[in-house]
PDB file of C-alpha atoms and ligand atoms in Angstrom:
ATOM      1  CA  MET A   1       0.000   0.000   0.000  1.00 94.00           C
ATOM      2  CA  LEU A   2       1.137   3.508  -0.738  1.00 97.00           C
ATOM      3  CA  VAL A   3       0.248   6.175   1.780  1.00 98.00           C
ATOM      4  CA  VAL A   4       0.602   9.662   0.315  1.00 98.00           C
ATOM      5  CA  LEU A   5       0.547  12.338   2.998  1.00 98.00           C
ATOM      6  CA  LYS A   6      -0.631  15.769   1.899  1.00 98.00           C
ATOM      7  CA  LYS A   7      -1.029  19.033   3.761  1.00 98.00           C
ATOM      8  CA  ASP A   8      -4.747  19.672   3.316  1.00 98.00           C
ATOM      9  CA  TYR A   9      -7.895  18.886   1.358  1.00 98.00           C
ATOM     10  CA  GLU A  10      -6.852  20.991  -1.655  1.00 98.00           C
ATOM     11  CA  GLU A  11      -3.578  19.069  -1.995  1.00 98.00           C
ATOM     12  CA  VAL A  12      -5.402  15.743  -1.643  1.00 98.00           C
ATOM     13  CA  SER A  13      -7.822  16.760  -4.409  1.00 98.00           C
ATOM     14  CA  ARG A  14      -5.053  17.974  -6.733  1.00 98.00           C
ATOM     15  CA  GLU A  15      -2.955  14.817  -6.276  1.00 98.00           C
ATOM     16  CA  ALA A  16      -5.979  12.579  -6.885  1.00 98.00           C
ATOM     17  CA  ALA A  17      -6.899  14.589 -10.001  1.00 98.00           C
ATOM     18  CA  ARG A  18      -3.343  14.309 -11.330  1.00 98.00           C
ATOM     19  CA  ILE A  19      -3.493  10.505 -11.032  1.00 98.00           C
ATOM     20  CA  VAL A  20      -7.022  10.150 -12.438  1.00 98.00           C
ATOM     21  CA  ALA A  21      -6.285  12.488 -15.369  1.00 98.00           C
ATOM     22  CA  GLY A  22      -3.063  10.614 -16.100  1.00 97.00           C
ATOM     23  CA  ALA A  23      -4.959   7.319 -16.124  1.00 98.00           C
ATOM     24  CA  ILE A  24      -7.594   8.713 -18.518  1.00 98.00           C
ATOM     25  CA  ARG A  25      -4.938  10.114 -20.862  1.00 97.00           C
ATOM     26  CA  SER A  26      -3.002   6.864 -20.974  1.00 96.00           C
ATOM     27  CA  ARG A  27      -6.174   4.817 -21.449  1.00 97.00           C
ATOM     28  CA  PRO A  28      -9.036   6.856 -22.971  1.00 98.00           C
ATOM     29  CA  ASP A  29     -11.450   3.887 -22.790  1.00 98.00           C
ATOM     30  CA  ILE A  30     -10.828   3.565 -19.043  1.00 98.00           C
ATOM     31  CA  VAL A  31     -13.450   2.119 -16.698  1.00 98.00           C
ATOM     32  CA  LEU A  32     -13.682   4.312 -13.602  1.00 98.00           C
ATOM     33  CA  GLY A  33     -15.285   3.437 -10.285  1.00 98.00           C
ATOM     34  CA  LEU A  34     -16.706   6.627  -8.785  1.00 98.00           C
ATOM     35  CA  ALA A  35     -17.729   7.740  -5.315  1.00 98.00           C
ATOM     36  CA  THR A  36     -19.993  10.454  -3.939  1.00 97.00           C
ATOM     37  CA  GLY A  37     -19.822  12.435  -0.692  1.00 95.00           C
ATOM     38  CA  SER A  38     -17.964  15.561   0.315  1.00 95.00           C
ATOM     39  CA  THR A  39     -14.518  13.998  -0.116  1.00 98.00           C
ATOM     40  CA  PRO A  40     -14.353  13.581  -3.932  1.00 98.00           C
ATOM     41  CA  LEU A  41     -15.933  16.996  -4.640  1.00 98.00           C
ATOM     42  CA  GLY A  42     -12.528  18.685  -4.922  1.00 98.00           C
ATOM     43  CA  LEU A  43     -11.287  15.934  -7.224  1.00 98.00           C
ATOM     44  CA  TYR A  44     -14.299  16.366  -9.526  1.00 98.00           C
ATOM     45  CA  LYS A  45     -13.818  20.133  -9.536  1.00 98.00           C
ATOM     46  CA  GLU A  46     -10.199  19.678 -10.632  1.00 98.00           C
ATOM     47  CA  LEU A  47     -11.208  17.168 -13.340  1.00 98.00           C
ATOM     48  CA  VAL A  48     -13.863  19.537 -14.687  1.00 98.00           C
ATOM     49  CA  ALA A  49     -11.252  22.317 -14.850  1.00 98.00           C
ATOM     50  CA  MET A  50      -8.837  19.970 -16.649  1.00 98.00           C
ATOM     51  CA  HIS A  51     -11.606  19.127 -19.138  1.00 98.00           C
ATOM     52  CA  ARG A  52     -12.381  22.812 -19.772  1.00 97.00           C
ATOM     53  CA  VAL A  53      -8.876  24.172 -19.881  1.00 97.00           C
ATOM     54  CA  GLY A  54      -6.749  21.173 -20.816  1.00 92.00           C
ATOM     55  CA  GLY A  55      -9.202  19.235 -22.984  1.00 95.00           C
ATOM     56  CA  LEU A  56      -9.235  16.170 -20.734  1.00 98.00           C
ATOM     57  CA  ASP A  57     -11.437  13.836 -22.751  1.00 98.00           C
ATOM     58  CA  PHE A  58     -14.023  11.590 -21.054  1.00 98.00           C
ATOM     59  CA  SER A  59     -15.831  10.637 -24.271  1.00 98.00           C
ATOM     60  CA  ARG A  60     -14.569   7.049 -24.377  1.00 98.00           C
ATOM     61  CA  ALA A  61     -14.617   6.431 -20.620  1.00 98.00           C
ATOM     62  CA  THR A  62     -17.126   4.308 -18.728  1.00 98.00           C
ATOM     63  CA  SER A  63     -17.977   4.784 -15.062  1.00 98.00           C
ATOM     64  CA  PHE A  64     -19.698   2.794 -12.368  1.00 98.00           C
ATOM     65  CA  ASN A  65     -20.735   4.454  -9.146  1.00 98.00           C
ATOM     66  CA  LEU A  66     -20.331   2.612  -5.896  1.00 98.00           C
ATOM     67  CA  ASP A  67     -23.784   3.064  -4.479  1.00 98.00           C
ATOM     68  CA  GLU A  68     -27.205   4.704  -4.401  1.00 98.00           C
ATOM     69  CA  TYR A  69     -29.842   5.222  -1.704  1.00 97.00           C
ATOM     70  CA  LEU A  70     -32.788   2.885  -1.926  1.00 97.00           C
ATOM     71  CA  GLY A  71     -36.013   4.752  -2.599  1.00 96.00           C
ATOM     72  CA  LEU A  72     -34.521   7.901  -4.128  1.00 96.00           C
ATOM     73  CA  ALA A  73     -35.319   8.696  -7.760  1.00 95.00           C
ATOM     74  CA  PRO A  74     -32.443   9.862  -9.993  1.00 96.00           C
ATOM     75  CA  THR A  75     -33.942  13.367  -9.917  1.00 95.00           C
ATOM     76  CA  HIS A  76     -34.074  13.545  -6.098  1.00 95.00           C
ATOM     77  CA  PRO A  77     -31.617  16.276  -5.017  1.00 95.00           C
ATOM     78  CA  GLN A  78     -29.979  13.916  -2.480  1.00 96.00           C
ATOM     79  CA  SER A  79     -29.685  10.950  -4.853  1.00 97.00           C
ATOM     80  CA  PHE A  80     -26.183   9.980  -5.871  1.00 97.00           C
ATOM     81  CA  ARG A  81     -27.203  10.083  -9.555  1.00 98.00           C
ATOM     82  CA  HIS A  82     -28.190  13.711  -9.059  1.00 98.00           C
ATOM     83  CA  PHE A  83     -24.888  14.390  -7.239  1.00 97.00           C
ATOM     84  CA  MET A  84     -22.875  12.903 -10.112  1.00 98.00           C
ATOM     85  CA  GLU A  85     -24.811  14.819 -12.771  1.00 98.00           C
ATOM     86  CA  GLU A  86     -24.366  18.068 -10.862  1.00 98.00           C
ATOM     87  CA  HIS A  87     -20.676  17.728 -10.016  1.00 98.00           C
ATOM     88  CA  LEU A  88     -19.224  15.766 -12.941  1.00 98.00           C
ATOM     89  CA  PHE A  89     -21.333  14.159 -15.666  1.00 98.00           C
ATOM     90  CA  SER A  90     -23.070  17.296 -16.938  1.00 97.00           C
ATOM     91  CA  LEU A  91     -19.800  19.254 -16.815  1.00 98.00           C
ATOM     92  CA  VAL A  92     -17.595  16.929 -18.877  1.00 98.00           C
ATOM     93  CA  ASN A  93     -18.119  14.953 -22.094  1.00 97.00           C
ATOM     94  CA  MET A  94     -18.925  11.642 -20.462  1.00 96.00           C
ATOM     95  CA  HIS A  95     -21.251   9.427 -22.542  1.00 95.00           C
ATOM     96  CA  PRO A  96     -24.614   9.279 -20.694  1.00 94.00           C
ATOM     97  CA  GLU A  97     -25.113   5.604 -21.548  1.00 95.00           C
ATOM     98  CA  ARG A  98     -21.750   4.695 -20.081  1.00 97.00           C
ATOM     99  CA  SER A  99     -22.130   6.402 -16.704  1.00 98.00           C
ATOM    100  CA  TYR A 100     -23.738   3.825 -14.471  1.00 98.00           C
ATOM    101  CA  VAL A 101     -25.194   4.558 -11.032  1.00 98.00           C
ATOM    102  CA  PRO A 102     -27.284   1.902  -9.262  1.00 98.00           C
ATOM    103  CA  ASP A 103     -31.014   2.573  -9.587  1.00 97.00           C
ATOM    104  CA  GLY A 104     -32.500   3.489  -6.202  1.00 97.00           C
ATOM    105  CA  THR A 105     -36.079   3.052  -7.412  1.00 97.00           C
ATOM    106  CA  ILE A 106     -35.968  -0.674  -8.066  1.00 95.00           C
ATOM    107  CA  THR A 107     -38.425  -2.871  -6.246  1.00 93.00           C
ATOM    108  CA  GLY A 108     -38.848  -6.626  -6.183  1.00 89.00           C
ATOM    109  CA  ASP A 109     -35.947  -8.839  -7.069  1.00 95.00           C
ATOM    110  CA  TYR A 110     -33.020  -6.867  -5.662  1.00 97.00           C
ATOM    111  CA  ASP A 111     -30.584  -9.748  -6.019  1.00 97.00           C
ATOM    112  CA  ALA A 112     -31.291 -10.045  -9.755  1.00 97.00           C
ATOM    113  CA  TYR A 113     -30.802  -6.279 -10.234  1.00 98.00           C
ATOM    114  CA  CYS A 114     -27.527  -6.333  -8.293  1.00 98.00           C
ATOM    115  CA  ALA A 115     -26.289  -9.358 -10.249  1.00 98.00           C
ATOM    116  CA  ARG A 116     -26.954  -7.384 -13.460  1.00 98.00           C
ATOM    117  CA  TYR A 117     -24.916  -4.438 -12.119  1.00 98.00           C
ATOM    118  CA  GLU A 118     -22.029  -6.833 -11.490  1.00 98.00           C
ATOM    119  CA  GLU A 119     -22.474  -8.251 -15.007  1.00 98.00           C
ATOM    120  CA  SER A 120     -22.322  -4.754 -16.517  1.00 98.00           C
ATOM    121  CA  ILE A 121     -19.012  -4.113 -14.745  1.00 98.00           C
ATOM    122  CA  LYS A 122     -17.658  -7.395 -16.035  1.00 98.00           C
ATOM    123  CA  ALA A 123     -18.923  -6.730 -19.580  1.00 98.00           C
ATOM    124  CA  ALA A 124     -17.115  -3.364 -19.560  1.00 98.00           C
ATOM    125  CA  GLY A 125     -13.880  -5.202 -18.779  1.00 98.00           C
ATOM    126  CA  GLY A 126     -13.765  -4.557 -15.017  1.00 98.00           C
ATOM    127  CA  ILE A 127     -12.923  -1.373 -13.145  1.00 98.00           C
ATOM    128  CA  ASP A 128      -9.475   0.026 -13.939  1.00 98.00           C
ATOM    129  CA  LEU A 129      -9.404   2.727 -11.284  1.00 98.00           C
ATOM    130  CA  GLN A 130     -11.694   2.873  -8.270  1.00 98.00           C
ATOM    131  CA  ILE A 131     -12.078   6.115  -6.284  1.00 98.00           C
ATOM    132  CA  LEU A 132     -13.104   5.709  -2.650  1.00 98.00           C
ATOM    133  CA  GLY A 133     -13.890   7.890   0.342  1.00 98.00           C
ATOM    134  CA  ILE A 134     -14.124   6.390   3.813  1.00 98.00           C
ATOM    135  CA  GLY A 135     -16.837   6.679   6.441  1.00 95.00           C
ATOM    136  CA  ARG A 136     -16.109   7.513  10.075  1.00 95.00           C
ATOM    137  CA  ASN A 137     -17.001   3.895  10.775  1.00 95.00           C
ATOM    138  CA  GLY A 138     -14.515   2.663   8.160  1.00 97.00           C
ATOM    139  CA  HIS A 139     -17.078   1.894   5.484  1.00 97.00           C
ATOM    140  CA  ILE A 140     -16.204   1.986   1.780  1.00 98.00           C
ATOM    141  CA  GLY A 141     -19.201   2.340  -0.493  1.00 98.00           C
ATOM    142  CA  PHE A 142     -22.038   1.507   1.884  1.00 97.00           C
ATOM    143  CA  ASN A 143     -20.299  -1.593   3.167  1.00 98.00           C
ATOM    144  CA  GLU A 144     -21.107  -1.000   6.795  1.00 97.00           C
ATOM    145  CA  PRO A 145     -19.158  -2.672   9.629  1.00 97.00           C
ATOM    146  CA  THR A 146     -19.553  -6.481   9.581  1.00 97.00           C
ATOM    147  CA  SER A 147     -20.057  -6.538   5.795  1.00 98.00           C
ATOM    148  CA  SER A 148     -18.568  -9.692   4.341  1.00 98.00           C
ATOM    149  CA  LEU A 149     -15.116  -9.044   2.930  1.00 98.00           C
ATOM    150  CA  ALA A 150     -16.226 -11.153  -0.066  1.00 98.00           C
ATOM    151  CA  SER A 151     -19.502  -9.270  -0.592  1.00 98.00           C
ATOM    152  CA  ARG A 152     -20.769  -8.299  -4.041  1.00 98.00           C
ATOM    153  CA  THR A 153     -23.262  -5.638  -5.145  1.00 98.00           C
ATOM    154  CA  ARG A 154     -26.351  -5.972  -2.965  1.00 98.00           C
ATOM    155  CA  LEU A 155     -29.022  -4.277  -0.914  1.00 98.00           C
ATOM    156  CA  LYS A 156     -27.490  -3.129   2.367  1.00 97.00           C
ATOM    157  CA  ALA A 157     -29.105  -1.768   5.540  1.00 97.00           C
ATOM    158  CA  LEU A 158     -27.391   1.457   6.653  1.00 97.00           C
ATOM    159  CA  SER A 159     -25.863   1.746  10.112  1.00 94.00           C
ATOM    160  CA  ARG A 160     -27.143   4.183  12.710  1.00 93.00           C
ATOM    161  CA  GLU A 161     -23.876   6.171  12.401  1.00 90.00           C
ATOM    162  CA  THR A 162     -24.276   6.541   8.630  1.00 91.00           C
ATOM    163  CA  MET A 163     -27.907   7.588   8.979  1.00 94.00           C
ATOM    164  CA  GLU A 164     -26.842  10.160  11.601  1.00 92.00           C
ATOM    165  CA  ASP A 165     -24.169  11.498   9.223  1.00 87.00           C
ATOM    166  CA  ASN A 166     -26.794  11.812   6.464  1.00 89.00           C
ATOM    167  CA  LYS A 167     -29.501  13.441   8.547  1.00 90.00           C
ATOM    168  CA  HIS A 168     -28.599  17.039   7.799  1.00 89.00           C
ATOM    169  CA  PHE A 169     -29.099  16.485   4.061  1.00 90.00           C
ATOM    170  CA  PHE A 170     -32.802  15.692   4.532  1.00 92.00           C
ATOM    171  CA  ASP A 171     -35.729  17.798   5.755  1.00 90.00           C
ATOM    172  CA  SER A 172     -36.919  15.280   8.343  1.00 90.00           C
ATOM    173  CA  ASP A 173     -35.591  12.133  10.031  1.00 89.00           C
ATOM    174  CA  SER A 174     -38.240   9.991   8.346  1.00 90.00           C
ATOM    175  CA  GLU A 175     -36.836  10.914   4.919  1.00 92.00           C
ATOM    176  CA  VAL A 176     -33.315   9.630   5.685  1.00 94.00           C
ATOM    177  CA  PRO A 177     -32.845   6.454   3.626  1.00 96.00           C
ATOM    178  CA  LYS A 178     -32.430   3.287   5.657  1.00 96.00           C
ATOM    179  CA  CYS A 179     -30.964   1.117   2.895  1.00 97.00           C
ATOM    180  CA  ALA A 180     -28.786   1.433  -0.177  1.00 98.00           C
ATOM    181  CA  ILE A 181     -27.638  -0.562  -3.172  1.00 98.00           C
ATOM    182  CA  THR A 182     -23.864  -0.822  -2.918  1.00 98.00           C
ATOM    183  CA  MET A 183     -20.998  -2.550  -4.627  1.00 98.00           C
ATOM    184  CA  GLY A 184     -19.546  -5.140  -2.268  1.00 98.00           C
ATOM    185  CA  ILE A 185     -16.067  -5.291  -0.799  1.00 98.00           C
ATOM    186  CA  GLY A 186     -15.318  -8.176  -3.155  1.00 98.00           C
ATOM    187  CA  THR A 187     -16.436  -5.997  -6.083  1.00 98.00           C
ATOM    188  CA  ILE A 188     -14.109  -3.197  -4.954  1.00 98.00           C
ATOM    189  CA  LEU A 189     -11.194  -5.582  -4.453  1.00 98.00           C
ATOM    190  CA  ASP A 190     -11.614  -6.790  -8.064  1.00 98.00           C
ATOM    191  CA  SER A 191     -10.769  -3.331  -9.426  1.00 98.00           C
ATOM    192  CA  LYS A 192      -7.266  -3.053 -10.832  1.00 98.00           C
ATOM    193  CA  ARG A 193      -6.255   0.019  -8.886  1.00 98.00           C
ATOM    194  CA  VAL A 194      -7.762   1.789  -5.882  1.00 98.00           C
ATOM    195  CA  LEU A 195      -7.387   5.408  -4.727  1.00 98.00           C
ATOM    196  CA  LEU A 196      -8.814   6.161  -1.299  1.00 98.00           C
ATOM    197  CA  LEU A 197      -9.067   9.833  -0.332  1.00 98.00           C
ATOM    198  CA  ALA A 198      -9.570  11.155   3.172  1.00 98.00           C
ATOM    199  CA  SER A 199      -9.479  14.567   4.783  1.00 98.00           C
ATOM    200  CA  GLY A 200     -10.133  15.872   8.281  1.00 98.00           C
ATOM    201  CA  ARG A 201      -9.733  14.742  11.880  1.00 98.00           C
ATOM    202  CA  SER A 202     -13.120  12.993  11.847  1.00 97.00           C
ATOM    203  CA  LYS A 203     -11.564  10.359   9.558  1.00 98.00           C
ATOM    204  CA  ALA A 204      -8.330   9.845  11.551  1.00 98.00           C
ATOM    205  CA  ALA A 205      -9.501   6.836  13.582  1.00 98.00           C
ATOM    206  CA  ALA A 206     -10.974   5.063  10.551  1.00 98.00           C
ATOM    207  CA  ILE A 207      -7.812   5.723   8.515  1.00 98.00           C
ATOM    208  CA  ALA A 208      -5.540   4.357  11.256  1.00 98.00           C
ATOM    209  CA  ARG A 209      -7.647   1.222  11.604  1.00 98.00           C
ATOM    210  CA  ALA A 210      -7.828   0.742   7.823  1.00 98.00           C
ATOM    211  CA  ILE A 211      -4.076   1.087   7.244  1.00 98.00           C
ATOM    212  CA  GLU A 212      -2.477  -0.142  10.471  1.00 98.00           C
ATOM    213  CA  GLY A 213      -5.177  -2.229  12.111  1.00 98.00           C
ATOM    214  CA  PRO A 214      -5.939  -5.892  11.536  1.00 98.00           C
ATOM    215  CA  ILE A 215      -8.022  -6.929   8.539  1.00 98.00           C
ATOM    216  CA  THR A 216     -11.515  -7.159   9.918  1.00 98.00           C
ATOM    217  CA  SER A 217     -15.090  -6.912   8.720  1.00 98.00           C
ATOM    218  CA  SER A 218     -15.554  -4.399  11.563  1.00 98.00           C
ATOM    219  CA  VAL A 219     -13.570  -1.933   9.397  1.00 98.00           C
ATOM    220  CA  SER A 220     -14.472  -2.526   5.753  1.00 98.00           C
ATOM    221  CA  ALA A 221     -11.598  -0.389   4.455  1.00 98.00           C
ATOM    222  CA  SER A 222      -9.080  -2.714   6.168  1.00 98.00           C
ATOM    223  CA  ALA A 223      -9.862  -5.216   3.389  1.00 98.00           C
ATOM    224  CA  LEU A 224      -7.832  -2.940   1.085  1.00 98.00           C
ATOM    225  CA  GLN A 225      -4.705  -4.344   2.765  1.00 98.00           C
ATOM    226  CA  MET A 226      -5.314  -7.387   0.531  1.00 98.00           C
ATOM    227  CA  HIS A 227      -5.327  -5.309  -2.667  1.00 98.00           C
ATOM    228  CA  PRO A 228      -2.057  -5.225  -4.632  1.00 97.00           C
ATOM    229  CA  ASP A 229      -2.375  -1.645  -5.921  1.00 97.00           C
ATOM    230  CA  VAL A 230      -3.980   0.738  -3.459  1.00 98.00           C
ATOM    231  CA  THR A 231      -2.973   4.331  -2.763  1.00 98.00           C
ATOM    232  CA  PHE A 232      -4.286   6.275   0.211  1.00 98.00           C
ATOM    233  CA  ILE A 233      -4.125  10.044  -0.356  1.00 98.00           C
ATOM    234  CA  ILE A 234      -4.792  11.721   2.962  1.00 98.00           C
ATOM    235  CA  ASP A 235      -4.250  15.075   4.599  1.00 98.00           C
ATOM    236  CA  GLU A 236      -2.457  15.815   7.888  1.00 98.00           C
ATOM    237  CA  GLU A 237      -5.655  15.757   9.924  1.00 98.00           C
ATOM    238  CA  ALA A 238      -6.782  12.392   8.556  1.00 98.00           C
ATOM    239  CA  ALA A 239      -3.247  11.021   9.096  1.00 98.00           C
ATOM    240  CA  TYR A 240      -3.225  12.177  12.732  1.00 98.00           C
ATOM    241  CA  SER A 241      -3.519   8.713  14.336  1.00 98.00           C
ATOM    242  CA  LEU A 242      -1.126   6.850  12.038  1.00 98.00           C
ATOM    243  CA  THR A 243       1.976   5.646  13.897  1.00 98.00           C
ATOM    244  CA  GLN A 244       4.277   5.143  10.896  1.00 98.00           C
ATOM    245  CA  ARG A 245       4.084   8.444   9.042  1.00 98.00           C
ATOM    246  CA  ASP A 246       7.882   8.734   8.666  1.00 97.00           C
ATOM    247  CA  TYR A 247       8.038   5.294   7.100  1.00 98.00           C
ATOM    248  CA  TYR A 248       5.274   6.199   4.595  1.00 98.00           C
ATOM    249  CA  ARG A 249       7.283   9.289   3.575  1.00 97.00           C
ATOM    250  CA  HIS A 250      10.379   7.127   3.103  1.00 98.00           C
ATOM    251  CA  VAL A 251       8.404   4.602   1.011  1.00 97.00           C
ATOM    252  CA  LEU A 252       7.119   7.439  -1.154  1.00 97.00           C
ATOM    253  CA  GLU A 253      10.624   8.818  -1.720  1.00 97.00           C
ATOM    254  CA  MET A 254      11.919   5.381  -2.710  1.00 97.00           C
ATOM    255  CA  THR A 255       8.900   4.816  -4.960  1.00 96.00           C
ATOM    256  CA  GLN A 256       9.554   8.141  -6.702  1.00 95.00           C
ATOM    257  CA  LEU A 257      13.159   7.067  -7.192  1.00 97.00           C
ATOM    258  CA  PHE A 258      12.773   3.457  -8.334  1.00 97.00           C
ATOM    259  CA  THR A 259       9.186   2.825  -9.487  1.00 95.00           C
ATOM    260  CA  PRO A 260       7.692   6.265 -10.293  1.00 94.00           C
ATOM    261  CA  GLU A 261       5.106   4.649 -12.605  1.00 92.00           C
ATOM    262  CA  ARG A 262       3.288   3.523  -9.447  1.00 91.00           C
ATOM    263  CA  LEU A 263       2.588   7.171  -8.717  1.00 91.00           C
ATOM    264  CA  SER A 264       1.690   8.269 -12.226  1.00 90.00           C
TER     265      SER A 264
HETATM  266  P1  PGA B   1     -17.735  11.918   2.962  1.00 54.87           P
HETATM  267  O1  PGA B   1     -18.314  10.425   3.029  1.00 54.87           O
HETATM  268  O2  PGA B   1     -16.838  11.959   1.785  1.00 54.87           O
HETATM  269  O3  PGA B   1     -18.969  12.775   2.782  1.00 54.87           O
HETATM  270  O4  PGA B   1     -17.036  12.155   4.243  1.00 54.87           O
HETATM  271  C1  PGA B   1     -17.428   9.369   2.877  1.00 54.87           C
HETATM  272  C2  PGA B   1     -18.152   8.061   3.052  1.00 54.87           C
HETATM  273  O5  PGA B   1     -19.060   7.979   3.892  1.00 54.87           O
HETATM  274  O6  PGA B   1     -17.797   7.103   2.354  1.00 54.87           O
END
């Protein structure tokens, strides 16, 4: 695992954008795994600017979002489809038919729908680069604590902590979604490369447990320790509880010297 320590949120966003843009340029038909939430907003802003000013071309790319709230229509202002349209899809030249977000309005056979989402990822050739945030409880996607480390896309009940974190986005408590469709941890681990971004002291405990703790379903992000190509890009506040920061800086220096392609 590479742990890239940055000063603040802006630096995290710029570094992530540099890597994502580089990946798109070197492989225009890239398959991206995308995340929502406050963390990737800066990354998307940078990518939009690179599209406008530098001609970064999304026209041949495909994307799959990690998750969507159950019960929210794509037009609902708090739906993740709406978030993606607002902050990325409508601002770059991404092909609408190749930007997948799970459908929150499905009813009935959830397993069959989720199996089809997995099939679509496979048919696209698998995810080349997966962007992740991390929840305070260590979740990635909506894989709440105790999610199977082998889980695939499925309907998932949200934890009390996650619902608390989401409360301020909705007018009343009763509107806060209780479930979501989310890629599984197994789905995420199948992607070829993973970038996890984190910023702020509220993420420090989850980051420390994900990077330096044991692999456990109690901290979904700890499963990334089993992935061969994962880069954590985190700011000083999110890195606060890590015990081996000097070692991560040394690893980064050596990587820049001997295998810089891992950082490109
Ligand atoms: P945030 O959410 O980026 O809004 O902090 C991250 C997450 O819950 O995965």
